[in-house]
Short mmCIF file of C-alpha atoms and ligand atoms in Angstrom, two decimals:
data_model
loop_
_atom_site.label_atom_id
_atom_site.label_comp_id
_atom_site.label_asym_id
_atom_site.label_seq_id
_atom_site.Cartn_x
_atom_site.Cartn_y
_atom_site.Cartn_z
CA MET C 1 19.08 9.57 4.88
CA GLY C 2 22.24 10.19 6.88
CA VAL C 3 21.98 6.68 8.31
CA PRO C 4 25.29 4.83 8.45
CA GLU C 5 25.41 1.57 6.53
CA GLN C 6 25.16 -1.34 8.93
CA THR C 7 26.96 -4.55 8.40
CA VAL C 8 24.45 -6.99 9.89
CA SER C 9 21.32 -4.87 9.84
CA ARG C 10 19.36 -3.24 7.04
CA ARG C 11 19.14 0.48 6.52
CA GLY C 12 16.29 2.20 8.34
CA VAL C 13 15.43 4.92 10.79
CA ALA C 14 12.68 5.48 13.35
CA TRP C 15 12.16 8.32 15.79
CA PHE C 16 9.63 8.75 18.59
CA ALA C 17 9.50 10.36 22.03
CA GLY C 18 13.01 11.78 21.97
CA VAL C 19 14.55 8.52 20.73
CA GLU C 20 16.11 7.86 17.35
CA ALA C 21 16.85 4.33 16.18
CA THR C 22 18.87 3.11 13.22
CA GLY C 23 19.65 -0.23 11.64
CA VAL C 24 16.82 -2.74 11.21
CA VAL C 25 17.50 -6.21 12.52
CA GLU C 26 14.16 -7.87 11.73
CA VAL C 27 10.50 -7.25 10.99
CA VAL C 28 7.62 -9.22 12.48
CA ASP C 29 3.88 -9.50 11.94
CA VAL C 30 2.74 -8.50 15.43
CA ARG C 31 -0.51 -10.43 15.46
CA ALA C 32 0.94 -13.60 13.95
CA GLN C 33 4.22 -13.61 15.93
CA PRO C 34 3.43 -11.72 19.15
CA GLU C 35 5.88 -13.81 21.19
CA ARG C 36 8.75 -12.14 19.31
CA LEU C 37 7.81 -8.94 21.15
CA THR C 38 8.62 -10.54 24.49
CA GLU C 39 12.33 -10.54 23.64
CA PRO C 40 14.36 -7.53 24.83
CA GLY C 41 14.66 -4.78 22.24
CA TRP C 42 13.20 -1.60 20.79
CA TRP C 43 10.62 -1.91 18.08
CA ALA C 44 8.96 0.65 15.82
CA VAL C 45 5.35 -0.26 15.09
CA VAL C 46 3.10 0.60 12.15
CA GLY C 47 -0.39 -0.87 11.85
CA ASP C 48 -2.74 -0.45 8.92
CA PHE C 49 -6.33 0.44 9.73
CA GLU C 50 -7.31 -2.64 7.71
CA GLY C 51 -5.65 -4.87 10.31
CA SER C 52 -2.03 -5.76 9.52
CA VAL C 53 0.37 -4.58 12.25
CA ARG C 54 4.14 -4.85 11.75
CA ALA C 55 7.07 -4.11 14.06
CA TRP C 56 10.70 -3.49 13.11
CA ARG C 57 13.41 -4.20 15.67
CA PHE C 58 16.21 -1.65 15.57
CA GLU C 59 19.83 -2.20 16.43
CA ALA C 60 21.00 1.17 17.72
CA VAL C 61 18.77 3.36 19.89
CA GLY C 62 19.84 6.75 21.22
CA PRO C 63 18.67 10.29 21.83
CA ALA C 64 17.08 11.99 18.82
CA GLY C 65 18.49 15.24 17.48
CA PRO C 66 16.13 17.90 16.12
CA GLY C 67 16.68 16.71 12.53
CA ASP C 68 17.01 18.94 9.53
CA GLY C 69 13.95 19.78 7.44
CA ARG C 70 15.97 21.34 4.63
CA GLY C 71 16.30 18.01 2.88
CA TRP C 72 12.56 17.80 2.31
CA SER C 73 11.22 18.52 -1.14
CA GLY C 74 7.47 17.98 -1.14
CA PRO C 75 4.82 17.99 -3.83
CA SER C 76 3.39 21.21 -5.17
CA PRO C 77 0.46 22.52 -3.09
CA THR C 78 -1.84 22.26 -6.11
CA SER C 79 -1.01 18.62 -6.94
CA TRP C 80 -3.11 17.03 -4.15
CA THR C 81 -6.32 15.19 -5.03
CA SER C 82 -8.89 13.74 -2.61
CA SER C 83 -10.34 10.20 -2.69
CA LEU C 84 -13.75 11.78 -2.03
CA ASP C 85 -14.37 15.31 -3.29
CA ARG C 86 -16.56 17.76 -1.45
CA ALA C 87 -19.86 16.61 -3.02
CA GLU C 88 -19.02 12.92 -2.50
CA TYR C 89 -17.99 13.46 1.10
CA VAL C 90 -21.12 15.48 1.90
CA ALA C 91 -23.27 12.74 0.30
CA ALA C 92 -21.46 10.06 2.32
CA VAL C 93 -22.14 12.00 5.55
CA GLY C 94 -25.81 11.83 4.56
CA ARG C 95 -25.51 8.06 4.13
CA VAL C 96 -24.01 7.72 7.61
CA ARG C 97 -26.94 9.72 9.01
CA ASP C 98 -29.33 7.34 7.20
CA HIS C 99 -27.61 4.44 8.96
CA ILE C 100 -27.94 6.24 12.29
CA GLN C 101 -31.66 6.72 11.63
CA GLU C 102 -31.96 3.00 10.84
CA GLY C 103 -30.30 2.18 14.17
CA ASP C 104 -27.26 0.47 12.58
CA VAL C 105 -24.74 2.75 14.25
CA TYR C 106 -24.68 5.90 16.38
CA GLN C 107 -21.36 7.28 15.23
CA ALA C 108 -19.04 6.54 12.29
CA ASN C 109 -15.74 8.23 11.45
CA LEU C 110 -15.77 9.10 7.76
CA CYS C 111 -12.42 9.76 6.10
CA ARG C 112 -10.83 10.64 2.79
CA VAL C 113 -7.29 10.26 1.56
CA LEU C 114 -5.35 13.05 -0.14
CA SER C 115 -2.61 12.02 -2.56
CA ALA C 116 0.06 13.80 -4.55
CA PRO C 117 2.69 12.40 -6.93
CA LEU C 118 6.19 12.40 -5.42
CA PRO C 119 8.66 10.35 -7.48
CA GLY C 120 11.61 8.67 -5.75
CA GLU C 121 11.67 7.60 -2.08
CA PRO C 122 11.81 10.86 -0.09
CA ASP C 123 13.60 11.50 3.21
CA ALA C 124 11.09 10.76 5.99
CA ARG C 125 13.32 12.18 8.72
CA ALA C 126 13.47 15.52 6.86
CA LEU C 127 9.67 15.73 6.73
CA GLY C 128 9.59 14.76 10.42
CA ALA C 129 11.94 17.65 11.25
CA LEU C 130 9.85 20.08 9.22
CA LEU C 131 6.63 19.02 10.97
CA GLY C 132 8.38 19.03 14.35
CA ALA C 133 9.23 22.69 13.85
CA GLY C 134 5.95 23.78 12.24
CA ASN C 135 3.40 21.54 13.98
CA PRO C 136 4.72 20.02 17.22
CA ALA C 137 2.62 17.03 18.33
CA PRO C 138 2.71 14.86 21.46
CA TYR C 139 3.07 11.60 19.51
CA ALA C 140 5.19 12.88 16.63
CA GLY C 141 7.51 10.37 15.02
CA GLY C 142 8.15 8.24 12.00
CA VAL C 143 9.61 5.10 10.49
CA GLN C 144 11.41 4.64 7.19
CA VAL C 145 12.74 1.28 6.09
CA PRO C 146 13.45 1.50 2.35
CA GLY C 147 11.11 -0.69 0.35
CA GLU C 148 9.09 -1.69 3.48
CA VAL C 149 7.56 1.24 5.29
CA TRP C 150 7.51 5.04 5.10
CA VAL C 151 5.37 6.88 7.66
CA VAL C 152 5.68 10.31 9.29
CA THR C 153 3.16 11.28 11.95
CA ALA C 154 2.16 14.42 13.81
CA SER C 155 -0.46 12.53 15.80
CA PRO C 156 -2.05 14.26 18.77
CA GLU C 157 -3.87 11.09 19.88
CA LEU C 158 -2.77 8.26 22.19
CA PHE C 159 -4.07 4.86 21.12
CA LEU C 160 -2.37 2.62 23.71
CA ARG C 161 0.26 3.24 26.32
CA VAL C 162 1.45 0.23 28.29
CA GLU C 163 3.63 0.78 31.33
CA GLY C 164 3.89 -0.96 34.69
CA GLY C 165 1.01 -3.29 33.82
CA VAL C 166 -1.37 -0.37 33.19
CA VAL C 167 -2.91 0.32 29.78
CA THR C 168 -4.02 3.85 28.89
CA SER C 169 -5.86 5.25 25.89
CA GLY C 170 -6.64 8.91 25.09
CA PRO C 171 -9.56 9.07 22.66
CA ILE C 172 -10.04 12.40 20.87
CA LYS C 173 -13.46 13.45 19.63
CA GLY C 174 -14.44 17.04 19.23
CA THR C 175 -12.53 19.38 16.93
CA ALA C 176 -12.91 23.12 16.49
CA ALA C 177 -10.80 26.05 15.36
CA THR C 178 -11.27 27.78 18.73
CA PRO C 179 -12.54 26.62 22.17
CA ASP C 180 -15.73 28.70 21.97
CA ALA C 181 -16.68 26.90 18.72
CA MET C 182 -16.91 23.52 20.54
CA THR C 183 -20.55 22.36 20.68
CA ASP C 184 -22.73 19.87 22.56
CA LYS C 185 -22.44 17.65 19.49
CA ASP C 186 -18.63 17.51 19.98
CA ARG C 187 -19.08 16.59 23.64
CA ALA C 188 -21.64 13.90 22.77
CA GLU C 189 -19.28 12.45 20.13
CA ASN C 190 -16.51 12.20 22.68
CA VAL C 191 -18.66 10.56 25.35
CA MET C 192 -19.82 7.85 22.90
CA ILE C 193 -16.27 6.95 21.95
CA THR C 194 -14.95 7.15 25.52
CA ASP C 195 -17.59 4.61 26.49
CA LEU C 196 -16.53 2.36 23.61
CA VAL C 197 -12.86 2.57 24.64
CA ARG C 198 -13.83 1.69 28.21
CA ASN C 199 -15.52 -1.39 26.86
CA ASP C 200 -12.48 -2.30 24.71
CA LEU C 201 -10.03 -1.98 27.61
CA GLN C 202 -12.32 -3.94 29.91
CA ARG C 203 -11.60 -7.01 27.77
CA VAL C 204 -7.97 -7.13 28.92
CA CYS C 205 -8.18 -5.45 32.35
CA VAL C 206 -8.99 -6.55 35.88
CA PRO C 207 -12.74 -6.02 36.39
CA GLY C 208 -13.47 -2.75 38.13
CA THR C 209 -10.10 -1.16 37.33
CA VAL C 210 -11.04 0.59 34.08
CA GLU C 211 -11.53 4.26 34.82
CA VAL C 212 -12.09 7.46 32.87
CA THR C 213 -9.43 9.65 34.50
CA THR C 214 -10.17 12.70 32.33
CA LEU C 215 -13.47 13.35 30.56
CA LEU C 216 -13.67 16.01 27.84
CA GLY C 217 -10.31 17.65 28.58
CA GLU C 218 -9.59 20.53 26.24
CA GLU C 219 -6.26 20.44 24.40
CA ARG C 220 -4.86 23.08 22.10
CA HIS C 221 -2.90 21.90 19.08
CA PRO C 222 -1.49 24.03 16.26
CA GLY C 223 -4.47 25.61 14.51
CA LEU C 224 -7.18 23.67 16.38
CA VAL C 225 -8.65 22.56 19.69
CA HIS C 226 -9.63 19.00 20.64
CA LEU C 227 -11.64 17.33 23.36
CA VAL C 228 -9.57 14.50 24.84
CA SER C 229 -10.61 11.89 27.38
CA THR C 230 -8.30 9.45 29.15
CA VAL C 231 -9.24 5.87 29.97
CA GLN C 232 -7.00 3.48 31.86
CA GLY C 233 -7.07 0.08 33.47
CA VAL C 234 -4.86 -2.55 35.09
CA LEU C 235 -4.04 -5.47 32.80
CA THR C 236 -4.99 -8.83 34.22
CA ASP C 237 -1.98 -10.85 35.36
CA GLU C 238 -2.80 -13.41 32.70
CA VAL C 239 -2.76 -10.84 29.88
CA ALA C 240 0.27 -8.97 31.23
CA ALA C 241 2.32 -12.18 31.35
CA ALA C 242 1.02 -13.69 28.11
CA ALA C 243 3.45 -14.49 25.31
CA ASP C 244 0.72 -13.25 22.96
CA LEU C 245 0.18 -9.99 24.89
CA TRP C 246 0.05 -7.94 21.69
CA THR C 247 -2.46 -10.19 19.95
CA ARG C 248 -4.70 -9.93 23.00
CA LEU C 249 -4.36 -6.16 23.24
CA LEU C 250 -5.01 -5.66 19.53
CA ASP C 251 -7.91 -8.13 19.42
CA ALA C 252 -9.54 -6.13 22.21
CA THR C 253 -8.95 -2.65 20.82
CA TYR C 254 -8.04 -2.57 17.12
CA PRO C 255 -8.69 -0.54 15.06
CA PRO C 256 -8.92 2.43 17.44
CA GLY C 257 -12.48 3.31 18.44
CA SER C 258 -12.18 7.06 17.79
CA VAL C 259 -11.47 6.54 14.09
CA SER C 260 -14.01 3.72 13.67
CA GLY C 261 -17.28 4.53 15.40
CA ALA C 262 -19.80 2.89 17.65
CA PRO C 263 -20.82 0.12 17.74
CA LYS C 264 -17.42 -0.60 16.22
CA SER C 265 -18.26 -3.59 14.03
CA SER C 266 -21.23 -1.89 12.34
CA ALA C 267 -19.19 1.30 11.90
CA LEU C 268 -16.42 -0.69 10.18
CA ASP C 269 -18.92 -2.15 7.70
CA ILE C 270 -20.29 1.31 6.90
CA ILE C 271 -16.78 2.74 6.47
CA ALA C 272 -15.84 -0.10 4.10
CA ALA C 273 -18.95 0.57 2.02
CA LEU C 274 -18.60 4.36 1.82
CA GLU C 275 -14.86 5.03 1.60
CA THR C 276 -13.24 4.45 -1.78
CA THR C 277 -9.62 3.74 -0.84
CA PRO C 278 -7.83 1.84 1.95
CA ARG C 279 -6.71 3.98 4.88
CA GLY C 280 -3.44 2.10 5.31
CA PRO C 281 -1.42 3.45 8.27
CA TYR C 282 -3.82 6.39 8.51
CA CYS C 283 -6.17 5.63 11.43
CA GLY C 284 -4.03 2.62 12.31
CA ALA C 285 -1.29 2.60 14.96
CA VAL C 286 2.13 4.25 14.87
CA GLY C 287 4.66 4.15 17.70
CA TRP C 288 7.09 1.99 19.61
CA ILE C 289 7.38 -0.96 21.98
CA GLU C 290 10.36 -1.48 24.29
CA VAL C 291 10.99 -4.75 26.06
CA GLY C 292 13.49 -4.52 28.90
CA ALA C 293 16.13 -7.11 29.80
CA ASP C 294 13.78 -8.26 32.61
CA GLY C 295 10.93 -8.73 30.13
CA SER C 296 9.06 -5.60 31.24
CA VAL C 297 7.04 -3.92 28.50
CA ARG C 298 6.73 -0.20 27.80
CA ALA C 299 4.92 0.97 24.71
CA GLU C 300 3.33 4.05 23.25
CA LEU C 301 1.23 3.69 20.12
CA ALA C 302 -0.51 6.72 18.63
CA VAL C 303 -3.62 6.67 16.49
CA GLY C 304 -2.20 7.19 12.98
CA ILE C 305 -3.98 10.47 12.30
CA ARG C 306 -2.31 13.67 10.99
CA THR C 307 -0.04 11.20 9.25
CA PHE C 308 1.77 11.09 5.92
CA TRP C 309 2.74 7.88 4.21
CA TRP C 310 4.57 7.30 0.97
CA ALA C 311 4.57 4.33 -1.41
CA ASP C 312 4.82 3.83 -5.15
CA ASP C 313 5.85 7.42 -5.87
CA VAL C 314 2.77 8.86 -4.15
CA LEU C 315 2.63 10.82 -0.89
CA ARG C 316 -0.62 10.38 1.02
CA PHE C 317 -2.36 12.03 3.97
CA GLY C 318 -5.75 11.16 5.47
CA THR C 319 -8.35 13.38 7.05
CA GLY C 320 -11.75 12.58 8.52
CA ALA C 321 -14.40 13.40 11.08
CA GLY C 322 -16.79 11.66 13.46
CA ILE C 323 -20.34 11.68 12.07
CA THR C 324 -23.33 11.61 14.42
CA TRP C 325 -27.01 12.36 13.95
CA GLY C 326 -26.21 15.97 14.87
CA SER C 327 -23.69 16.35 12.02
CA ASP C 328 -23.96 19.16 9.50
CA PRO C 329 -22.46 17.61 6.30
CA GLU C 330 -20.82 20.84 5.11
CA GLY C 331 -19.48 21.43 8.63
CA GLU C 332 -17.89 17.95 8.64
CA TRP C 333 -16.22 18.65 5.28
CA ALA C 334 -14.88 21.90 6.74
CA GLU C 335 -13.55 19.95 9.74
CA THR C 336 -11.62 17.60 7.44
CA GLU C 337 -10.15 20.65 5.67
CA LEU C 338 -9.15 22.19 9.01
CA LYS C 339 -7.36 19.01 10.10
CA ALA C 340 -5.42 18.79 6.83
CA ALA C 341 -4.64 22.40 5.93
CA ARG C 342 -1.68 23.15 8.15
CA LEU C 343 0.14 19.82 7.80
CA VAL C 344 -0.42 19.45 4.07
CA GLY C 345 0.70 23.07 3.70
CA LEU C 346 3.94 22.30 5.57
CA ALA C 347 4.62 19.13 3.55
CA SER C 348 4.00 21.09 0.36
CA GLY C 349 6.76 23.51 1.27
CA GLY C 350 4.50 25.86 3.24
CA GLY C 351 2.09 26.18 0.32
CA ALA C 352 -1.47 27.35 0.10
CA GLY C 353 -3.47 24.57 1.77
CA THR C 354 -5.23 21.45 0.58
CA MET C 355 -7.03 22.65 -2.55
CA THR C 356 -9.06 19.50 -2.77
CA ASP C 357 -12.48 20.68 -3.88
C1 ISJ Y 1 -10.10 11.24 11.62
C2 ISJ Y 1 -9.39 12.20 12.18
O1 ISJ Y 1 -9.54 12.58 13.48
C3 ISJ Y 1 -10.37 11.85 14.35
C4 ISJ Y 1 -11.65 12.53 14.51
C5 ISJ Y 1 -11.81 13.55 15.42
C6 ISJ Y 1 -13.11 14.29 15.52
O2 ISJ Y 1 -14.07 13.90 14.84
O3 ISJ Y 1 -13.19 15.29 16.25
C7 ISJ Y 1 -10.75 13.86 16.27
C8 ISJ Y 1 -9.64 13.09 16.33
C9 ISJ Y 1 -9.58 11.80 15.63
O4 ISJ Y 1 -10.02 10.76 16.42
C10 ISJ Y 1 -8.31 12.90 11.45
O5 ISJ Y 1 -7.60 13.69 12.05
O6 ISJ Y 1 -8.14 12.65 10.26
#
C-alpha cells in the first residue's frame, strides 16, 4: 500500500477532502462509544446501511497526493453478477408500487448489489486514484485497514456536514443522463425526500432554524445529472455540547433518507423484505470527523453511494433508484445501470460496462 510501518499504530490509510491519513491508533463503535469522538483527533468513518457505524482514529494526517492508479488490478468486466437480475428488479419495483397503492409508503429506494471475485486484498488507494482521474466526485475518498475495512467511494451526495454548530445535508433525488431528460417525477421524488430530511434534522436543531437553502439544484456529474437540495439547521446547544453528539445525530438521521424512502420506517421494512443481500457500507455513511484541540467538531459524511467495498475475496458495488407511484419499472432498471456503468467500467480496467442482465 505504500504506507510506512508504524511502531505503535496499525497499518491503514484513509483519504478524503484533500487529506490523507496513515497509521490507525484505534477503532470505535460510534453509536456505542460516542464520547470517544469528543477527544481531539482525525477519524475516518464507515457506517453500514444496516446500522453499525465505526470510526478509525489515524495517527498521521497530511495533504493527499493524487495517488497512482497503476497499482489497481480489477476484476474482468464480464465477471460481475447482480443480487437482483433485471426481471427480479422490475418485479420488485412492482411490489413497491403495490405498497404505495396500499398507503404503506410513498417512496422507497430499491437497490441491488453487484459482485465480482477478486482474490487477495487489493490496493484501495490505487482504485481511489483511478476513480479520482476517471470520475471525480465531491465526496470522493476511501478507507483501508487490513482485515477491518475496505471502502472506496465516488459519492456525489452529502449526508451530514457539521461545522460551527450547523448541520447540513444534501439529499439527491432525480437522476437522468441529460438535463432535458429530468421529469416531474424526478422533482416530486426530490421534494418528498427533502421534506423527510427537514424532519430528521429538526430533531437535533433549534426550532425554526431548519431551512431548505437550495431546492432542486441541478448538478452535473460524470455521465449523469442529479437534482440536489440542501437542508441545514443550527444544532441545539444541548446537542452540540453533548458527549453523545454522534449517537444523537445518527439516531435522528440514520440511515440517510434519500436511500431509504418515506416514511422512513415503512420504507426500511419494505427494503428488508425485497432486497436479497445486505447493503453494507453502500447507502451507509463514509467520511471523516475532526475534533480540534478546543473540542470543536468538523465532519463531512457522504451517503455511501457510487461506492466499492471489498471483503472475503469479493469486490462489491451497489446501485439503486427511488421508486414512486410514477415509476416505470424498466426505466428504474435503466437508471441503476446508468449509475453503475461508468464506475464499474473504471474498476474493471475500463471495460465494457456492468453486464448484469
Ligand atoms: C441509490 C442510489 O442513488 C440514490 C438514488 C437517487 C435517485 O433515485 O435519483 C439519487 C441519488 C441517491 O440518493 C445509487 O446511486 O445507487
